[in-house]
JSON list of C-alpha atoms in Angstrom, two decimals:
[
{"chain": "A", "resi": 1, "resn": "MET", "atom": "CA", "xyz": [24.32, -6.54, -19.94]},
{"chain": "A", "resi": 2, "resn": "SER", "atom": "CA", "xyz": [24.22, -6.19, -23.96]},
{"chain": "A", "resi": 3, "resn": "TYR", "atom": "CA", "xyz": [25.17, -3.07, -25.41]},
{"chain": "A", "resi": 4, "resn": "GLN", "atom": "CA", "xyz": [23.16, -1.09, -28.05]},
{"chain": "A", "resi": 5, "resn": "THR", "atom": "CA", "xyz": [24.37, 1.47, -30.60]},
{"chain": "A", "resi": 6, "resn": "ILE", "atom": "CA", "xyz": [22.96, 4.76, -30.15]},
{"chain": "A", "resi": 7, "resn": "ALA", "atom": "CA", "xyz": [24.69, 6.62, -33.08]},
{"chain": "A", "resi": 8, "resn": "ASN", "atom": "CA", "xyz": [26.78, 6.03, -36.20]},
{"chain": "A", "resi": 9, "resn": "VAL", "atom": "CA", "xyz": [29.05, 8.56, -37.20]},
{"chain": "A", "resi": 10, "resn": "GLU", "atom": "CA", "xyz": [31.79, 8.50, -39.94]},
{"chain": "A", "resi": 11, "resn": "ASN", "atom": "CA", "xyz": [33.61, 11.50, -38.58]},
{"chain": "A", "resi": 12, "resn": "LEU", "atom": "CA", "xyz": [36.04, 10.91, -35.83]},
{"chain": "A", "resi": 13, "resn": "SER", "atom": "CA", "xyz": [35.65, 14.44, -34.56]},
{"chain": "A", "resi": 14, "resn": "THR", "atom": "CA", "xyz": [31.78, 14.18, -34.36]},
{"chain": "A", "resi": 15, "resn": "ALA", "atom": "CA", "xyz": [32.33, 10.77, -32.41]},
{"chain": "A", "resi": 16, "resn": "ARG", "atom": "CA", "xyz": [34.60, 12.53, -30.02]},
{"chain": "A", "resi": 17, "resn": "VAL", "atom": "CA", "xyz": [31.97, 15.26, -29.47]},
{"chain": "A", "resi": 18, "resn": "LEU", "atom": "CA", "xyz": [29.24, 12.90, -28.87]},
{"chain": "A", "resi": 19, "resn": "VAL", "atom": "CA", "xyz": [31.40, 11.06, -26.30]},
{"chain": "A", "resi": 20, "resn": "VAL", "atom": "CA", "xyz": [32.20, 14.18, -24.38]},
{"chain": "A", "resi": 21, "resn": "ALA", "atom": "CA", "xyz": [28.80, 15.45, -24.49]},
{"chain": "A", "resi": 22, "resn": "LEU", "atom": "CA", "xyz": [27.41, 12.00, -23.14]},
{"chain": "A", "resi": 23, "resn": "ARG", "atom": "CA", "xyz": [29.85, 12.04, -20.38]},
{"chain": "A", "resi": 24, "resn": "ALA", "atom": "CA", "xyz": [28.87, 15.71, -19.34]},
{"chain": "A", "resi": 25, "resn": "HIS", "atom": "CA", "xyz": [25.51, 14.41, -18.94]},
{"chain": "A", "resi": 26, "resn": "GLY", "atom": "CA", "xyz": [26.42, 11.71, -16.83]},
{"chain": "A", "resi": 27, "resn": "PHE", "atom": "CA", "xyz": [26.16, 8.89, -19.42]},
{"chain": "A", "resi": 28, "resn": "HIS", "atom": "CA", "xyz": [28.82, 5.96, -18.76]},
{"chain": "A", "resi": 29, "resn": "PRO", "atom": "CA", "xyz": [28.01, 2.56, -20.52]},
{"chain": "A", "resi": 30, "resn": "LEU", "atom": "CA", "xyz": [29.75, 0.73, -17.57]},
{"chain": "A", "resi": 31, "resn": "LYS", "atom": "CA", "xyz": [27.90, 2.24, -14.68]},
{"chain": "A", "resi": 32, "resn": "HIS", "atom": "CA", "xyz": [24.27, 1.84, -13.76]},
{"chain": "A", "resi": 33, "resn": "GLY", "atom": "CA", "xyz": [22.33, 4.75, -12.54]},
{"chain": "A", "resi": 34, "resn": "GLU", "atom": "CA", "xyz": [19.11, 4.89, -10.61]},
{"chain": "A", "resi": 35, "resn": "GLY", "atom": "CA", "xyz": [16.91, 5.74, -13.76]},
{"chain": "A", "resi": 36, "resn": "GLY", "atom": "CA", "xyz": [17.32, 2.07, -14.86]},
{"chain": "A", "resi": 37, "resn": "LEU", "atom": "CA", "xyz": [19.48, 3.27, -17.83]},
{"chain": "A", "resi": 38, "resn": "PRO", "atom": "CA", "xyz": [23.20, 2.73, -18.15]},
{"chain": "A", "resi": 39, "resn": "GLY", "atom": "CA", "xyz": [24.52, 6.14, -16.66]},
{"chain": "A", "resi": 40, "resn": "GLY", "atom": "CA", "xyz": [21.16, 7.33, -16.21]}
]
């Protein structure tokens, strides 16, 4: 599996918020969901 950048941010606080939001919606790049997308 190859990884793909989904966002580029310069502010560390913004990056942390994005990580928390993605995890809250079930996204995890190391787990495959039923939707065919990582974490989906």
